[in-house]
Coordinates of C-alpha atoms in Angstrom, one line a residue:
M185 CA -64.1 54.0 -1.1
R186 CA -64.2 55.7 -4.4
Q187 CA -61.5 57.8 -5.2
I188 CA -62.2 61.1 -7.6
A189 CA -58.0 62.3 -8.4
V190 CA -58.6 66.2 -10.0
V191 CA -55.4 66.9 -12.6
S192 CA -55.3 69.3 -14.9
G193 CA -51.7 69.2 -18.2
K194 CA -50.3 72.3 -16.2
G195 CA -50.7 74.6 -13.4
G196 CA -52.9 77.7 -13.6
T197 CA -56.0 75.7 -15.0
G198 CA -57.7 76.8 -11.8
K199 CA -58.3 72.5 -10.8
T200 CA -57.4 73.9 -7.4
S201 CA -60.5 75.7 -7.3
I202 CA -62.2 73.2 -8.5
V203 CA -61.3 71.3 -6.1
A204 CA -62.6 73.3 -3.9
S205 CA -66.1 73.6 -5.4
L206 CA -66.4 69.9 -5.6
A207 CA -65.0 69.9 -2.0
S208 CA -68.3 72.7 -0.5
L209 CA -70.9 70.3 -2.5
A210 CA -69.0 67.4 -1.0
R211 CA -69.2 68.8 2.4
S212 CA -69.3 66.2 5.4
R213 CA -68.8 63.0 3.4
A214 CA -65.2 63.4 1.2
V215 CA -61.5 63.6 2.7
Y216 CA -59.8 66.2 0.6
A217 CA -56.5 65.2 -0.2
D218 CA -53.7 68.2 -1.8
C219 CA -51.5 65.8 -3.7
D220 CA -50.2 69.1 -5.9
V221 CA -46.4 68.8 -2.5
D222 CA -44.5 71.0 -4.5
A223 CA -47.1 73.7 -4.8
P224 CA -50.4 72.8 -3.1
D225 CA -52.9 76.0 -2.0
L226 CA -55.4 74.4 -1.2
H227 CA -55.0 74.8 2.5
L228 CA -56.2 78.8 1.2
I229 CA -59.1 78.4 0.2
L230 CA -60.0 75.7 2.9
Q231 CA -58.1 76.9 6.2
P232 CA -57.0 74.1 7.7
Q233 CA -56.0 73.5 11.6
I234 CA -54.1 71.3 12.0
R235 CA -54.4 68.8 14.2
E236 CA -51.5 66.4 13.8
R237 CA -48.2 66.4 11.4
R238 CA -45.8 63.8 10.5
E239 CA -42.7 63.4 9.6
F240 CA -41.0 62.8 5.8
F241 CA -38.5 61.0 4.9
G242 CA -36.9 61.5 1.1
I243 CA -33.8 59.6 -0.5
K244 CA -30.6 59.3 1.6
R245 CA -28.1 61.8 1.4
A246 CA -23.9 61.2 1.9
F247 CA -22.5 61.6 5.5
I248 CA -18.6 61.2 5.7
D249 CA -17.3 60.4 9.9
C250 CA -14.7 62.7 9.6
E251 CA -12.6 60.2 12.7
M252 CA -12.8 57.9 9.2
C253 CA -11.7 59.1 6.5
T254 CA -8.7 59.9 5.5
R255 CA -8.9 62.3 3.4
C256 CA -7.8 60.1 0.2
G257 CA -10.0 62.0 -2.1
S258 CA -12.2 59.2 -3.6
C259 CA -15.4 60.4 -2.6
Q260 CA -15.0 64.5 -4.5
D261 CA -12.8 62.8 -7.7
A262 CA -16.5 60.8 -7.7
C263 CA -19.0 62.6 -7.0
R264 CA -21.1 63.6 -10.5
F265 CA -23.3 66.6 -8.9
A266 CA -20.0 68.7 -6.9
A267 CA -21.7 67.5 -3.7
I268 CA -18.6 66.9 -1.8
R269 CA -16.0 69.9 -1.1
D270 CA -13.2 69.8 2.5
F271 CA -14.8 66.5 2.7
Q272 CA -17.9 68.1 3.6
V273 CA -21.2 66.9 2.1
N274 CA -23.3 69.7 0.7
F275 CA -26.8 67.8 1.5
A276 CA -28.9 70.9 -1.2
L277 CA -25.9 69.3 -4.1
C278 CA -26.5 65.7 -2.9
E279 CA -29.1 63.1 -4.8
G280 CA -27.8 60.0 -3.7
C281 CA -26.9 58.0 -5.6
G282 CA -24.3 56.2 -3.0
V283 CA -21.3 56.4 -5.5
C284 CA -19.3 58.2 -2.8
K285 CA -20.1 55.5 0.0
L286 CA -19.5 52.1 -2.7
V287 CA -15.3 54.4 -3.7
C288 CA -14.9 55.0 0.0
P289 CA -11.4 53.2 0.9
A290 CA -11.8 53.4 4.8
E291 CA -16.0 52.8 5.1
A292 CA -16.2 56.6 6.7
V293 CA -19.3 57.1 3.9
E294 CA -22.4 56.5 5.7
M295 CA -25.6 57.4 3.8
R296 CA -28.9 59.2 6.6
E297 CA -32.2 59.1 6.0
S298 CA -32.8 63.6 6.1
L299 CA -36.3 65.5 7.2
A300 CA -37.6 66.2 3.4
G301 CA -41.2 67.8 4.3
Y302 CA -43.9 66.9 6.7
A303 CA -47.8 65.8 5.8
Y304 CA -50.9 67.1 8.3
I305 CA -54.0 65.7 8.8
S306 CA -56.1 69.1 9.4
D307 CA -60.0 69.7 10.2
T308 CA -62.0 72.2 7.6
R309 CA -65.9 73.2 7.5
F310 CA -66.3 70.8 4.4
G311 CA -64.3 68.2 6.7
P312 CA -61.2 66.5 6.8
L313 CA -57.8 67.8 4.2
V314 CA -55.3 66.0 4.2
H315 CA -51.9 67.9 2.3
A316 CA -48.0 68.2 2.7
E317 CA -45.3 69.8 2.9
L318 CA -42.1 69.1 0.9
F319 CA -39.0 71.2 2.0
P320 CA -37.3 73.3 -0.8
G321 CA -34.9 71.3 -3.2
E322 CA -36.3 68.4 -1.9
E323 CA -36.3 65.1 -3.4
A324 CA -38.7 62.2 -4.1
S325 CA -42.4 63.9 -4.2
G326 CA -44.4 60.7 -5.7
K327 CA -43.0 58.9 -2.5
L328 CA -45.0 62.0 -0.3
V329 CA -48.2 62.6 -2.4
A330 CA -48.0 58.6 -1.9
L331 CA -48.1 59.1 1.9
V332 CA -50.9 61.6 1.8
R333 CA -52.7 59.7 -0.1
E334 CA -52.6 56.8 2.3
M335 CA -53.1 58.9 5.2
A336 CA -56.3 60.1 3.3
R337 CA -57.6 56.8 2.9
E338 CA -57.0 55.5 6.9
Q339 CA -58.8 58.9 7.7
A340 CA -62.4 57.9 5.1
A341 CA -61.9 54.6 7.1
V342 CA -61.6 56.2 10.6
R343 CA -64.2 58.5 10.3
N344 CA -66.8 56.3 7.7
L345 CA -66.0 58.3 5.0
D346 CA -66.9 56.9 1.2
L347 CA -65.2 59.6 -1.1
V348 CA -61.4 60.8 -1.1
L349 CA -61.9 63.7 -3.1
I350 CA -57.6 64.1 -4.6
D351 CA -56.1 67.8 -5.9
G352 CA -53.4 66.4 -8.2
S353 CA -49.9 67.8 -9.4
P354 CA -49.4 69.6 -13.3
G355 CA -47.8 67.8 -15.5
I356 CA -47.2 63.8 -16.4
G357 CA -44.3 63.4 -13.8
C358 CA -44.0 61.1 -11.0
P359 CA -46.2 62.9 -8.7
V360 CA -49.3 63.0 -11.0
I361 CA -48.3 58.8 -11.7
A362 CA -49.2 58.8 -7.6
S363 CA -51.7 61.2 -7.4
L364 CA -53.7 58.7 -10.2
T365 CA -52.5 54.7 -9.2
G366 CA -55.0 53.0 -8.1
V367 CA -58.2 56.4 -8.6
D368 CA -62.1 55.9 -10.2
L369 CA -62.3 58.4 -11.8
A370 CA -59.6 61.0 -13.2
L371 CA -61.1 64.8 -13.7
V372 CA -58.8 66.1 -16.5
V373 CA -59.9 70.3 -16.4
T374 CA -58.5 71.5 -19.4
E375 CA -58.7 75.2 -21.4
P376 CA -59.9 75.4 -24.9
T377 CA -55.8 76.4 -26.0
I378 CA -53.5 74.6 -27.9
T379 CA -51.0 73.9 -24.9
G380 CA -54.3 73.2 -23.7
E381 CA -55.7 70.3 -26.0
H382 CA -51.8 68.9 -26.1
D383 CA -51.6 68.8 -22.8
L384 CA -55.1 67.2 -22.2
E385 CA -54.1 64.6 -25.1
R386 CA -50.5 63.5 -22.9
L387 CA -52.8 62.8 -19.6
L388 CA -55.7 60.9 -21.6
D389 CA -52.9 58.8 -22.6
V390 CA -51.6 58.3 -19.0
A391 CA -54.9 57.3 -17.6
D392 CA -55.6 54.6 -20.5
H393 CA -52.2 53.3 -19.9
F394 CA -53.0 53.0 -15.9
G395 CA -56.7 51.4 -16.8
I396 CA -58.3 54.2 -15.4
N397 CA -62.1 56.5 -16.2
A398 CA -61.2 59.9 -17.4
A399 CA -63.3 62.9 -17.5
V400 CA -63.9 65.7 -19.0
C401 CA -63.9 69.9 -17.4
I402 CA -63.5 72.9 -20.0
N403 CA -62.6 75.7 -18.2
K404 CA -62.9 78.8 -19.9
Y405 CA -65.1 77.1 -22.7
D406 CA -66.3 80.3 -23.7
L407 CA -63.7 82.5 -24.3
N408 CA -61.9 79.8 -27.5
P409 CA -65.5 78.1 -28.9
A410 CA -63.9 77.3 -32.3
G411 CA -60.0 75.2 -29.3
S412 CA -63.4 73.9 -27.2
R413 CA -64.9 72.6 -29.9
R414 CA -61.6 70.6 -30.6
I415 CA -61.9 69.5 -27.5
E416 CA -65.4 67.9 -27.2
D417 CA -64.0 66.3 -30.4
L418 CA -60.7 64.9 -28.9
C419 CA -63.1 64.1 -26.0
Q420 CA -65.4 62.0 -28.8
K421 CA -63.3 60.3 -31.1
R422 CA -61.5 58.6 -27.2
A423 CA -64.9 58.1 -26.3
V424 CA -64.6 60.6 -22.8
M425 CA -66.9 61.9 -21.2
V426 CA -67.0 65.6 -20.5
A427 CA -68.4 66.3 -17.8
G428 CA -67.8 69.8 -17.3
R429 CA -68.0 73.8 -19.8
L430 CA -67.2 75.6 -16.9
P431 CA -68.1 79.8 -17.7
F432 CA -65.1 82.8 -17.7
H433 CA -66.4 84.9 -15.0
L434 CA -65.8 87.2 -12.6
S435 CA -66.8 85.5 -9.7
V436 CA -64.0 83.6 -9.6
V437 CA -62.1 86.6 -8.8
E438 CA -63.7 87.8 -6.8
A439 CA -64.5 84.2 -4.4
M440 CA -61.0 84.1 -4.9
V441 CA -60.1 87.3 -2.4
L442 CA -62.7 86.4 -0.4
G443 CA -60.9 83.0 0.6
R444 CA -63.3 80.7 -0.7
A445 CA -64.6 77.8 -2.7
V446 CA -66.4 79.6 -5.7
A447 CA -69.4 77.3 -4.8
E448 CA -69.7 79.4 -1.9
N449 CA -69.7 82.0 -3.2
G450 CA -72.9 82.2 -6.0
G451 CA -72.7 82.6 -10.2
P452 CA -72.6 81.4 -13.0
V453 CA -69.4 78.8 -12.9
A454 CA -70.7 77.8 -9.6
Q455 CA -74.5 76.8 -10.8
A456 CA -72.1 74.9 -13.4
I457 CA -69.8 73.5 -11.0
A458 CA -72.7 72.2 -9.4
E459 CA -74.1 69.9 -12.8
M460 CA -70.8 68.8 -13.4
W461 CA -70.9 68.0 -9.8
S462 CA -74.3 65.6 -10.2
V463 CA -72.2 64.5 -13.4
L464 CA -69.1 63.3 -12.0
E465 CA -71.9 61.4 -8.5
K466 CA -73.9 59.1 -11.5
Q467 CA -70.4 58.5 -12.8
L468 CA -69.2 56.8 -10.0

């Protein structure tokens, strides 16, 4: 089983649009995993039919037993997040640190698991999709990403599919690390701008740290040829392959309006994505 993670330094670089197009090209041979659990949107294009839902429990939060509580105020004084008021816990503010439980002389505080979201297994026109919903304000997004990836691998094994295609989170934080760990190839989507170049370097550093092979896709490369050349020079210095160069074209907008993948709709960007897919298949 092979795993490809598509990541980017920030949101809006075209990562999810590219994943949807790769899904259309890899039809019937892959499982798709939307690991951008804080702001998932792959489902907007793949239009899944949910078959299974699993509960996700994130961090534990404090709960005060009113019958055991002596109202001494130790928990309120010790809480650095102002999560306890009138001897009641505000779950939206509680960070699950457990200090209130530690200082309570009456042992009236209990740390309880709380429902933080759901993970789904769905069917799409391109094959199975595993995706998730993290409730607003909840923590442990990296833990939810790990669950989504585990479920995707299970689906691949059950259906005898040889590829897991991951739509990763933007940036370089915990959910991105959870999206990248153990994959066979990381496709980094960037744009020919100063910030895009900076974000690309950070992601390549993360991939190097975890020993992950990386390839680069330059989106809208023709809007700034000089910037694209700088990115290509950077990739050459780091011995990283530029797998794709996607032009700027209104066919992308047209596909989004129709709720379709760019590769389904045709045009120069679709052709460039198809060529990039051939390169990625050879790389794997």
